[in-house]
Coordinates of C-alpha atoms in Angstrom, one line a residue:
Chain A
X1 CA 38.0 144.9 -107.5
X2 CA 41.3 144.9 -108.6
X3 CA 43.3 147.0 -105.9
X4 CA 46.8 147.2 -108.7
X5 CA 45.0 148.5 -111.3
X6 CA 46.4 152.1 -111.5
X7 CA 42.5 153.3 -112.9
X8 CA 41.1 152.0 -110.0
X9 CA 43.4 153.7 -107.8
X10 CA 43.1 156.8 -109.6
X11 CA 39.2 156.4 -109.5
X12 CA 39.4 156.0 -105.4
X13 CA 41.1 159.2 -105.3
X14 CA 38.3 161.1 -107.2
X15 CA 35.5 159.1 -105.6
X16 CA 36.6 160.7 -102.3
X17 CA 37.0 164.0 -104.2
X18 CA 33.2 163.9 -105.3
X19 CA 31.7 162.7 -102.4
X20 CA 33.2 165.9 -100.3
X21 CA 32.1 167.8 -102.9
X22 CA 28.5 166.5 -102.7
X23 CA 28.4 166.4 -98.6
X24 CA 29.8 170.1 -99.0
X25 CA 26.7 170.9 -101.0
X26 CA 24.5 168.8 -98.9
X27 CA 24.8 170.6 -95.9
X28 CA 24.6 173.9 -97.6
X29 CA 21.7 173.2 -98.9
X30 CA 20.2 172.1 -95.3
X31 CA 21.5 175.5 -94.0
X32 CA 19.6 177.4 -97.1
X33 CA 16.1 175.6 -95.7
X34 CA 16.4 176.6 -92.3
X35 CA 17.2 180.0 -93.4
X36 CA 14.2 180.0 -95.8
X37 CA 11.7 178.8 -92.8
X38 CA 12.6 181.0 -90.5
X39 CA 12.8 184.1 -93.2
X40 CA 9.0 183.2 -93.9
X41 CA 8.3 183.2 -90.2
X42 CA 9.9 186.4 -89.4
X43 CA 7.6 187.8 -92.6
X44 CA 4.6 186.5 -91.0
X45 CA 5.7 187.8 -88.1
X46 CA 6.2 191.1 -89.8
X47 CA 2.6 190.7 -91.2
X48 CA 0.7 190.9 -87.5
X49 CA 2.1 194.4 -87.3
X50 CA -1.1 196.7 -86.6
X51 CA -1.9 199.9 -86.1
X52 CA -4.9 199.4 -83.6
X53 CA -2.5 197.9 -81.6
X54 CA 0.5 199.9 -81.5
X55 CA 2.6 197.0 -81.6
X56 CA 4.7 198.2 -84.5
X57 CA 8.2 199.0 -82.2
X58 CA 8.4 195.4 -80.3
X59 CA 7.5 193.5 -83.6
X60 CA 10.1 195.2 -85.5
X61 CA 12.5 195.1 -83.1
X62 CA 11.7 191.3 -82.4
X63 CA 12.3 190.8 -86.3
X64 CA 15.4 192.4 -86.4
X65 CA 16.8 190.5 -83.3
X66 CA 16.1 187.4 -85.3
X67 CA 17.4 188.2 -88.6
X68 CA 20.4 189.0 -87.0
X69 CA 20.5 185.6 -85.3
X70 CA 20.2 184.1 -88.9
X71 CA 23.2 186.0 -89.9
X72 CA 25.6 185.0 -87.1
X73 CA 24.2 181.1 -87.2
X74 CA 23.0 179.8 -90.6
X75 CA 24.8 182.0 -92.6
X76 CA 27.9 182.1 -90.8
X77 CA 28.0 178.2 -91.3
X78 CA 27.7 178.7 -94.7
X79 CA 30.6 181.2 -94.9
X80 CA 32.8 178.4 -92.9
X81 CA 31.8 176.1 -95.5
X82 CA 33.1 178.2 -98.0
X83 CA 36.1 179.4 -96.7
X84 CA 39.1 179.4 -98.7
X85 CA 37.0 177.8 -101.8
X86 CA 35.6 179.7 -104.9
X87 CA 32.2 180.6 -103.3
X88 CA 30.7 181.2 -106.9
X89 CA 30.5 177.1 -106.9
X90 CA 28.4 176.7 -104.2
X91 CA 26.0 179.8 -104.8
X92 CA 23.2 177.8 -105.9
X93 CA 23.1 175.9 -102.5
X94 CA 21.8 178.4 -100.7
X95 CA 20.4 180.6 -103.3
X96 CA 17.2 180.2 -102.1
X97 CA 17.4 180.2 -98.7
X98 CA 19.2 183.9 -99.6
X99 CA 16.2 185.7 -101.1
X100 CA 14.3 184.6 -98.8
X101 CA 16.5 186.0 -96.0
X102 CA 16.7 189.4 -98.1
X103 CA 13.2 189.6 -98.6
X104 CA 12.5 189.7 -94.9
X105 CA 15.4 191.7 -94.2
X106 CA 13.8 194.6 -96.2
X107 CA 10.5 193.7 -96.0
X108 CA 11.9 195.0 -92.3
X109 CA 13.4 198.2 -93.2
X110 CA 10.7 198.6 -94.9
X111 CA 8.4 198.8 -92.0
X112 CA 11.1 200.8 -90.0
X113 CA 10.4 203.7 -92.0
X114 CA 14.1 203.3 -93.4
X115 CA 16.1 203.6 -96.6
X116 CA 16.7 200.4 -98.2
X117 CA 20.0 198.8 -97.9
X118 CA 22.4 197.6 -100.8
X119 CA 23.4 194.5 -101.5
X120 CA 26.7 196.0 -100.6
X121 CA 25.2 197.1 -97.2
X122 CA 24.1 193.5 -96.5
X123 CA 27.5 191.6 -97.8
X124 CA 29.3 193.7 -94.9
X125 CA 26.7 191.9 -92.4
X126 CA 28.1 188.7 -94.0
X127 CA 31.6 189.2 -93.8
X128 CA 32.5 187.8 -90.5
X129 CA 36.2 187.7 -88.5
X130 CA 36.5 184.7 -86.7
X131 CA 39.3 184.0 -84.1
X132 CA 41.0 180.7 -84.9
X133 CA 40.0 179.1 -81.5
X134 CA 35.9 179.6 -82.6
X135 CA 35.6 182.8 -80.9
X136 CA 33.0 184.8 -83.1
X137 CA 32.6 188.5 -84.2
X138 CA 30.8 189.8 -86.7
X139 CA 32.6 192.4 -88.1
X140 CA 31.3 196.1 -87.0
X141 CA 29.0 198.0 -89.8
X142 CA 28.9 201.3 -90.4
X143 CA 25.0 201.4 -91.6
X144 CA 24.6 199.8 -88.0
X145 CA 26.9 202.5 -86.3
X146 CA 24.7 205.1 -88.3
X147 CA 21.2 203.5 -87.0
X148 CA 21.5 203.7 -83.5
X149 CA 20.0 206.5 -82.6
X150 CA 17.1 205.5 -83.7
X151 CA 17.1 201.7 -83.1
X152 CA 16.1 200.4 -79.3
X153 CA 18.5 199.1 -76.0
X154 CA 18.8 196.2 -77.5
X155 CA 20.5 196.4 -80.3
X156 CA 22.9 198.7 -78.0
X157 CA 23.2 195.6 -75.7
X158 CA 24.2 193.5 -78.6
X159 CA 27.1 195.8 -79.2
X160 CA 28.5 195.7 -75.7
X161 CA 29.7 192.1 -75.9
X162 CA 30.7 193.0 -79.0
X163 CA 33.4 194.9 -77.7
X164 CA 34.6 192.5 -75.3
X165 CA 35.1 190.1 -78.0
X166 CA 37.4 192.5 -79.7
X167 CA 39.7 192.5 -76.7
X168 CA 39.8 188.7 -77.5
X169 CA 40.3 188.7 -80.7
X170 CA 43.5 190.8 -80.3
X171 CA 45.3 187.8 -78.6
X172 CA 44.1 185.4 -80.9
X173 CA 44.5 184.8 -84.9
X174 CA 41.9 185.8 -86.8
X175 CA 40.7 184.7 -89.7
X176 CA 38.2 186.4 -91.9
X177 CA 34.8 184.3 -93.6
X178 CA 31.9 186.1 -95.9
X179 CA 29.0 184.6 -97.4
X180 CA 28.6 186.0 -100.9
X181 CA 25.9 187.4 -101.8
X182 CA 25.2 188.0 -105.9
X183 CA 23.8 191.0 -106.7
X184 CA 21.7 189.3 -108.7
X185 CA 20.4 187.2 -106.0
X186 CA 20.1 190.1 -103.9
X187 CA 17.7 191.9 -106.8
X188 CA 15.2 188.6 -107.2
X189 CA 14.9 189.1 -103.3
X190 CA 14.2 192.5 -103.6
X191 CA 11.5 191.9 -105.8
X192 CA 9.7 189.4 -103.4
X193 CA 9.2 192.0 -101.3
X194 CA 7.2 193.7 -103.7
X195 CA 4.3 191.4 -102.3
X196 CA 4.8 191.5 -99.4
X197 CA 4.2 195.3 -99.6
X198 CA 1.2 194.8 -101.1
X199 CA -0.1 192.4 -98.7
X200 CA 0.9 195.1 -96.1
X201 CA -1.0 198.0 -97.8
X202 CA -3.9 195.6 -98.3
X203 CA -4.2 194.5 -94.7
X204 CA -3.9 197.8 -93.0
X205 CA -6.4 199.0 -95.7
X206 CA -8.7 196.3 -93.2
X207 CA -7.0 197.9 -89.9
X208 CA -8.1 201.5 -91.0
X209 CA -3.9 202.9 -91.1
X210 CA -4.9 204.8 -94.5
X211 CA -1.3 206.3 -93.9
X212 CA 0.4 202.6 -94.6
X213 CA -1.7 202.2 -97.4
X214 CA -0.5 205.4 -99.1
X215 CA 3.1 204.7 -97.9
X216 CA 3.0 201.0 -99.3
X217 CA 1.9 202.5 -102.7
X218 CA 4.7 205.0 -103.1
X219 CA 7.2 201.9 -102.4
X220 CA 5.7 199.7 -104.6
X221 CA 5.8 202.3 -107.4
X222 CA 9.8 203.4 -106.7
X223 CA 10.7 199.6 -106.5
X224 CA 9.1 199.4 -109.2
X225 CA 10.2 202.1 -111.5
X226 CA 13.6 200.8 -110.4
X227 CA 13.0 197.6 -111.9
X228 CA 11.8 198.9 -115.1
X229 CA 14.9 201.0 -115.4
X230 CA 17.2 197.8 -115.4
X231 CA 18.3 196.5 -118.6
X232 CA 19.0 192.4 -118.2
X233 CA 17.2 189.5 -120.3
X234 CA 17.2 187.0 -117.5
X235 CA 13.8 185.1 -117.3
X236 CA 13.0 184.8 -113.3
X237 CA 13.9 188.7 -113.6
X238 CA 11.7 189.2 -115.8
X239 CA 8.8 187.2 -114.4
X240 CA 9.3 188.7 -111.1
X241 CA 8.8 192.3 -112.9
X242 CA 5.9 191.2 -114.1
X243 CA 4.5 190.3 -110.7
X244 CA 5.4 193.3 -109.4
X245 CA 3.4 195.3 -112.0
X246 CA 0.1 193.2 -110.5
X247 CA 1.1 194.0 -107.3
X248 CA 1.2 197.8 -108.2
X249 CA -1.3 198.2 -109.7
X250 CA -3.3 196.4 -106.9
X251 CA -2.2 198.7 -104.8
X252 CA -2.7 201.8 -106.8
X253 CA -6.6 200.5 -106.9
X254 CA -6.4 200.6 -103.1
X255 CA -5.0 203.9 -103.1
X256 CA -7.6 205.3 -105.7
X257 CA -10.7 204.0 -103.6
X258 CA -9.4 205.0 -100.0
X259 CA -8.9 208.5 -102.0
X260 CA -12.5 208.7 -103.9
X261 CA -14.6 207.0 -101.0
X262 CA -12.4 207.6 -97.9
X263 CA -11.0 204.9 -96.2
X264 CA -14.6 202.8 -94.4
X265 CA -15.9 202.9 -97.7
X266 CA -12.4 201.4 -99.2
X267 CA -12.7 198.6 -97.1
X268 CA -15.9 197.1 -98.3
X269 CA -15.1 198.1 -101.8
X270 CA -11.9 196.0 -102.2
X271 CA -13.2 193.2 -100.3
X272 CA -14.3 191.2 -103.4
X273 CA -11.7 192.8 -105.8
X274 CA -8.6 192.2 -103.3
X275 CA -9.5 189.8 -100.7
X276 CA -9.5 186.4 -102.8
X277 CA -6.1 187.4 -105.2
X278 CA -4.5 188.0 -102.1
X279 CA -4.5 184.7 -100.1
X280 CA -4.1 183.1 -103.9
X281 CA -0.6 184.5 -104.4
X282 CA 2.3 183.3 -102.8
X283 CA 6.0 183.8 -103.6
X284 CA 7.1 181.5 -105.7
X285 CA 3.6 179.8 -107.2
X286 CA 3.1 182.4 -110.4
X287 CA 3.1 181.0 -113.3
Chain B
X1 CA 13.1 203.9 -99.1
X2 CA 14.4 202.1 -102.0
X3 CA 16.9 204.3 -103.3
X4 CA 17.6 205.2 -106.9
X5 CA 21.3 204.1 -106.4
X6 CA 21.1 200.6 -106.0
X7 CA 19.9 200.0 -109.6
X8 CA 21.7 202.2 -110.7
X9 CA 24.9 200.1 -108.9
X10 CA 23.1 197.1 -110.4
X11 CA 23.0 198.1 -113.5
X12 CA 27.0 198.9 -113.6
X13 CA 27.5 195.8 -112.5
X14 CA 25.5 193.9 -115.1
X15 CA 27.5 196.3 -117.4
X16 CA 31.0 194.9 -116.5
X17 CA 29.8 191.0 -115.8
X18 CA 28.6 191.7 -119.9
X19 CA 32.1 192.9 -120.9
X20 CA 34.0 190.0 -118.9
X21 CA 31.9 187.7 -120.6
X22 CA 32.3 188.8 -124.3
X23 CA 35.8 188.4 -123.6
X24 CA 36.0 185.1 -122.6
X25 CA 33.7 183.7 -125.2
X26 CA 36.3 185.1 -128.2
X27 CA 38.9 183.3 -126.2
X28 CA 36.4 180.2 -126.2
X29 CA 36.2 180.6 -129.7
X30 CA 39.7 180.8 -130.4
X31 CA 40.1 177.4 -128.2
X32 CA 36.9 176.0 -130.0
X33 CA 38.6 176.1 -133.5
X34 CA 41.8 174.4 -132.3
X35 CA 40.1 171.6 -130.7
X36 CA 37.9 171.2 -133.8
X37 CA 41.4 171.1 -135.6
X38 CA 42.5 168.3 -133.4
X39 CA 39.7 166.4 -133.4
X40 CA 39.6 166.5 -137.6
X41 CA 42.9 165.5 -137.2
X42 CA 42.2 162.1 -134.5
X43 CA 39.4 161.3 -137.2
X44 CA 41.8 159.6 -139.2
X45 CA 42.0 156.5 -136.8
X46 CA 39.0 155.1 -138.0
X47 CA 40.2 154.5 -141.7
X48 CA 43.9 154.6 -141.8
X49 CA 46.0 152.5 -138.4
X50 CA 49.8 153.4 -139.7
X51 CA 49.0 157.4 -139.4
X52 CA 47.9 157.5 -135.7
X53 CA 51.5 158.5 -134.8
X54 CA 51.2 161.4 -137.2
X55 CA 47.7 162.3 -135.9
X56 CA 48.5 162.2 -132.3
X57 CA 51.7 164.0 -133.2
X58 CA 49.5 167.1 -134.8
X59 CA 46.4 166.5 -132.4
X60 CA 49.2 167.7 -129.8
X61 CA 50.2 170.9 -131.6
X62 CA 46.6 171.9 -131.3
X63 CA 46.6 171.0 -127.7
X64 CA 49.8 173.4 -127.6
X65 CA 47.4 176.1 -129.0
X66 CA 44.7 175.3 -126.7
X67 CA 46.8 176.1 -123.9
X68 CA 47.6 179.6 -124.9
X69 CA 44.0 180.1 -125.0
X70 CA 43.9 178.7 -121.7
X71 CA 46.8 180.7 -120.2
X72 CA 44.7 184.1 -121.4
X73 CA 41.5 183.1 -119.6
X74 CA 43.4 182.4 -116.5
X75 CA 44.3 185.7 -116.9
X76 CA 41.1 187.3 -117.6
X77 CA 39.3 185.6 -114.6
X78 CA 39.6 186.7 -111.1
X79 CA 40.7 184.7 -108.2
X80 CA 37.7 182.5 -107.2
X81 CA 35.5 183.5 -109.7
X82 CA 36.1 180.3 -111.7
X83 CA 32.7 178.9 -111.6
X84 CA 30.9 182.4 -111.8
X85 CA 32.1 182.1 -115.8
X86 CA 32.7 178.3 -115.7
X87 CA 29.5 177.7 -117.9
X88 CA 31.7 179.3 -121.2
X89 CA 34.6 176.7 -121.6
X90 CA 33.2 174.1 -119.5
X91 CA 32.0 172.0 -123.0
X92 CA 35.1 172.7 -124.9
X93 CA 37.2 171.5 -122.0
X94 CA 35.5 168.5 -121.5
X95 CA 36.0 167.8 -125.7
X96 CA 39.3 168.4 -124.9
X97 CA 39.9 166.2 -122.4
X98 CA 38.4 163.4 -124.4
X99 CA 40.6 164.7 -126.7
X100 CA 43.8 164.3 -125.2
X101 CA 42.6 161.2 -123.6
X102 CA 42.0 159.6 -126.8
X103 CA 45.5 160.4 -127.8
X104 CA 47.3 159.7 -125.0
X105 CA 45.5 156.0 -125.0
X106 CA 46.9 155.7 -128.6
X107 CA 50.2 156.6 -128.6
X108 CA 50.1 154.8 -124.9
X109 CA 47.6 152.5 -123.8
X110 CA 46.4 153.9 -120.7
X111 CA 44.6 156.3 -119.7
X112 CA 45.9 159.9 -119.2
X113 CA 45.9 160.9 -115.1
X114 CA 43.9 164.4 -114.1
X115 CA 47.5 165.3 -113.4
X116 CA 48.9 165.3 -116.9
X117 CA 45.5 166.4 -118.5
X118 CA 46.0 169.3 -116.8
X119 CA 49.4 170.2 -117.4
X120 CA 49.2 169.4 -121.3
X121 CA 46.4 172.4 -120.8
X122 CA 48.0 174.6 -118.4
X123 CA 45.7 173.9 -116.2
X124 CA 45.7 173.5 -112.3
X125 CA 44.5 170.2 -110.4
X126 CA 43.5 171.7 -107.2
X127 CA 41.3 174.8 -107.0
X128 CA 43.3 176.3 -104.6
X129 CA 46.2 176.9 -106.9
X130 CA 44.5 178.9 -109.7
X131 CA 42.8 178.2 -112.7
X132 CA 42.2 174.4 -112.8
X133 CA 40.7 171.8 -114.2
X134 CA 37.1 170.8 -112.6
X135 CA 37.2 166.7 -111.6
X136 CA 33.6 166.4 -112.7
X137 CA 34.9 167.9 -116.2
X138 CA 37.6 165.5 -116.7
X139 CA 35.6 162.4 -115.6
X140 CA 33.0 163.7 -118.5
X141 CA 35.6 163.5 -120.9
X142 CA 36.7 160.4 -119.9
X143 CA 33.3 159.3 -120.6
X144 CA 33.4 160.4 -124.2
X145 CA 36.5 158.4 -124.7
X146 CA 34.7 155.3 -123.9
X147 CA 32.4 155.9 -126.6
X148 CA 34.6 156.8 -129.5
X149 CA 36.9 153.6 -128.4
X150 CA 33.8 151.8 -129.0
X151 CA 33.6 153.2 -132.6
X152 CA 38.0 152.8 -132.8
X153 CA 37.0 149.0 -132.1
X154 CA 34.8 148.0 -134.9
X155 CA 36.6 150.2 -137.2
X156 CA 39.7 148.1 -136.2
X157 CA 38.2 144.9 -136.9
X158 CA 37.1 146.2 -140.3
X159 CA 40.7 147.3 -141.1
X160 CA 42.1 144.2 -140.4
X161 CA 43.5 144.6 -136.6
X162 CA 41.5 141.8 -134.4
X163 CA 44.5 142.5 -131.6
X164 CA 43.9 146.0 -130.4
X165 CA 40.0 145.3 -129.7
X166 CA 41.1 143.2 -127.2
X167 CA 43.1 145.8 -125.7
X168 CA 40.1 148.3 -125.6
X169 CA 37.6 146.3 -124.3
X170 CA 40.1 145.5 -121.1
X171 CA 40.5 149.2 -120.7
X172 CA 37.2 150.2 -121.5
X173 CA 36.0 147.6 -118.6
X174 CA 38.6 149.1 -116.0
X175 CA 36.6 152.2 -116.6
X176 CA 33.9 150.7 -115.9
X177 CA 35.0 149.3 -112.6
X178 CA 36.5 152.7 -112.1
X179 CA 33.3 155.0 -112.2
X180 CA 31.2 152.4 -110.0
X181 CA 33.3 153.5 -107.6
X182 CA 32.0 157.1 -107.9
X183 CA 28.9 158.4 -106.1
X184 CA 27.4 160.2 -108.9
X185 CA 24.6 162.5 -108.1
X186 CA 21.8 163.1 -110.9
X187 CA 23.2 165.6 -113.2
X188 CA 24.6 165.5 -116.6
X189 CA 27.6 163.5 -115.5
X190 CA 25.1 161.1 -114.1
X191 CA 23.3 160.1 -117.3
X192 CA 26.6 160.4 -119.4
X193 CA 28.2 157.7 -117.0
X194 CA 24.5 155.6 -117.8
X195 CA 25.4 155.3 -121.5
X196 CA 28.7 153.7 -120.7
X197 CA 27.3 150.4 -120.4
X198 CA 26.2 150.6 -123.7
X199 CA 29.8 151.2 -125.2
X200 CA 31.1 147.8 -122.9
X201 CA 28.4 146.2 -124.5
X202 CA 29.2 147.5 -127.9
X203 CA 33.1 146.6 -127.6
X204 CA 31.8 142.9 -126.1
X205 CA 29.8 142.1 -129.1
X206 CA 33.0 142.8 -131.5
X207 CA 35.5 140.9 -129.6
X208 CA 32.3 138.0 -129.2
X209 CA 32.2 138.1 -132.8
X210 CA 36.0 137.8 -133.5
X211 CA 36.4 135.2 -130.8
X212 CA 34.2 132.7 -132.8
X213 CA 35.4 133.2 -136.0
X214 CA 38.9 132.4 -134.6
X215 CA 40.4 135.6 -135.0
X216 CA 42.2 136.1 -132.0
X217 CA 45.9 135.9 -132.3
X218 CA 46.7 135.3 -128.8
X219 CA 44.9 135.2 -125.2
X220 CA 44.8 138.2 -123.7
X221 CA 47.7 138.6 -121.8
X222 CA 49.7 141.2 -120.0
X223 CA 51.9 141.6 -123.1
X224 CA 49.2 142.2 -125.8
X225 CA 49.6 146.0 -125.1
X226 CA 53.5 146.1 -125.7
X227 CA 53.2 143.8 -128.9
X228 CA 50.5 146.3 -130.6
X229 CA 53.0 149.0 -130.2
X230 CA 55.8 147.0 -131.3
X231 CA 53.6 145.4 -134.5
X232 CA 52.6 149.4 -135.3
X233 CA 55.5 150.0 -137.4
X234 CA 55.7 146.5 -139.2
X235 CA 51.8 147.2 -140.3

């Protein structure tokens, strides 16, 4: 190769240009997997919660300890990737890996009984301050100021470093980092959850928590509503809607029975209608 | 509870992203029209050799034009939104680049730097500074250039010019060298950059066929490219 020729040279330059470009993506996309596992696990997780066993409080908590574990580690290495660049050309990295996170993330609040966060809400949790020598904060959110009361010691424990950070961080430079979150992103994830719900109202439909069932319904049909009240052509939107309408009316049909037959007689009822379409579906394998 | 709000906030949003977009696309459309203008304009290569001076010199007036389409997008888009909307001029861009390439290569002989590219647009080279002009972009129109010199070649056998081929195939070649350097992942750039063999081979076969017949003024030398432009106005 002919080291004088000035398109060579020229070339090297965008060669090297390219391949940080790629390795950028690369490791974006590694962070988006990890993020996708462990969202799946904390939704499985989410999944043993049972009535019979009063377990609800430690699971949820449990759930919430690691989702916020996601957000100070995966996705704050995603926001450090992405810092000071245009993070619209990267989004598709960890796309993936983000609906996935937000459908366990409300799949959670969900199950706490709560209001469902924004997408708004959630970008706060990924804006982070960090001080220039690696020290790490998460910035404070109100939503989480406004959830204490209810929420257990240890979220209150995670605050208390918190503070002491702070102190740090007045004596050093700080720099602040977000992961951006499309609203559009944060909608598709939203819809996931949609079966997960169902899966919920389904399986506590076997644990005898006629409550849940009736609870899971009344989601299920306000998600849903909200979805039909949007007005985008955008075809996994679309698809996802569609989904949801199965998963409504499945639950609906669970709702109906448990009301006509009372809840023991429910149980053996669905059993043929329910029990095989719900191990079928998955996230992501409708056609 | 899901509440009410967030599509409502959704909606909005999908709202504005609509009316950002319908602007750009006009601008698009305005750019579009010049660049079709230019490249009308370039088409002339291929039949007449003494008016590529005039055709450059108009292809560049339309460049001029481009660039005030240019300057009003810069305006319209956010900082580091660029590749949210990217998807609108990224074609046009790339034709433009080829564009410009082409013409600087003819009034020239070399190929035109990211650098200049982007200044005869407006445009910045590094992201950092603004509105700029995506490497993967350039290098696709690059690309194109190879493939329309290919046509330029026979076209200048058939006029009567067996000197310039010689010229293009060099330059076509060091482009060749030039994007084996590159690590291409497999996207559209990717298979573009697999059809450039094709236009090498193209170019070899005319100068194979010149070379027999005896048709070659000169070896190629360093000089060759510095006597077509001096020969131009004698022609």
């Amino acid at each position: 190769v002919d080291d004088d020729n000035p398109i060579i040279c020229a070339f090297k330059g965008y060669a090297k240009e390219l391949d940080s470009k790629h390795d950028r993506y690369e490791r974006i996309v590694k962070h988006s997997r990890d993020i996708t596992i462990e969202s799946k696990r904390i939704i499985f997780l989410l999944h043993t919660i049972d009535s019979k066993k009063n377990n609800a409080e430690k699971i949820i908590s449990d759930a919430q300890k690691r989702l916020e574990a996601l957000c100070h580690t995966h996705f704050l290495s995603i926001a450090k990737e992405l810092e000071g660049l245009d993070p619209y050309q990267y989004a598709r990295a960890y796309s993936s890996g983000l609906q996935e996170f937000v459908e366990a993330f409300t799949f959670c609040e969900f199950l706490n009984g709560k209001t469902l966060s924004s997408w708004e809400d959630l970008q706060k949790q990924f804006s982070y301050k960090v001080a220039e020598k690696g020290n790490i904060k998460v910035e404070e959110v109100d939503k989480v100021k406004g959830d204490d009361e209810e929420k257990t010691d240890e979220v209150k424990e995670v605050e208390a470093p918190k503070d002491e950070t702070e102190v740090v961080l007045e004596e050093t430079k700080v720099k602040e980092l977000s992961c951006l979150i499309q609203p559009m992103e944060f909608v598709l994830g939203l819809a996931d959850v949609t079966g997960e719900v169902m899966r919920r109202c389904i399986n506590s439909l076997g644990s005898g928590d006629i409550e849940a069932c009736f609870t899971a319904c009344r989601m299920l049909q306000a998600l849903y509503s909200g979805y039909l009240s949007l007005n985008v052509r955008h075809r996994d939107l679309y698809h996802k809607t569609q989904t949801m309408e199965q998963s409504v009316l499945k639950t609906e049909d669970v709702c109906y029975n448990v009301k006509i037959r009372g809840g023991e007689a429910a149980k053996w009822g669905t059993v043929e209608s329910f029990g095989k379409a719900n191990f079928d579906e998955d996230e992501g394998f409708y056609g | 509870f899901p509440n009410h709000g967030i599509f409502l906030k959704f909606q909005s949003y999908l709202d504005n992203e609509q009316e950002t977009r319908e602007q750009i696309r006009t601008i698009v459309r305005e750019i579009e029209q010049h660049a079709k203008e230019a490249t009308i304009h370039l088409q002339i290569i291929h039949s007449k050799i003494e008016k590529i001076p005039s055709a450059c010199f108009e292809a560049r007036k339309c460049f001029d034009e481009c660039r005030k389409g240019y300057e009003q997008l810069s305006k319209l888009i956010p900082p580091k939104q660029y590749y949210r909307y990217c998807d609108h001029w990224l074609f046009i861009t790339q034709r433009l680049i080829f564009l410009i390439s082409l013409t600087v290569y003819l009034e020239a002989g070399f190929l035109v730097s990211r650098e200049t590219a982007a200044e005869i647009l407006g445009l910045q080279t590094s992201q950092a500074d603004g509105f700029h002009l995506d490497i993967e972009d350039y290098l696709m129109g690059v690309l194109l250039l190879a493939s329309e010199l290919s046509r330029f070649a026979k076209n200048l056998v058939t006029l009567g010019d067996y000197n310039r081929p010689l010229n293009i195939s060099q330059f076509v070649s060091d482009l060749n060298s030039g994007f084996r350097l590159l690590n291409l992942k497999n996207d559209s750039l990717r298979k573009r950059f697999d059809a450039l063999k094709y236009d090498v081979k193209k170019i070899e076969e005319v100068i194979y066929d010149i070379s027999i017949r005896g048709l070659i003024p000169k070896p190629i030398s360093m000089e060759t490219n510095q006597q077509t432009s001096e020969e131009k106005p004698s022609e």
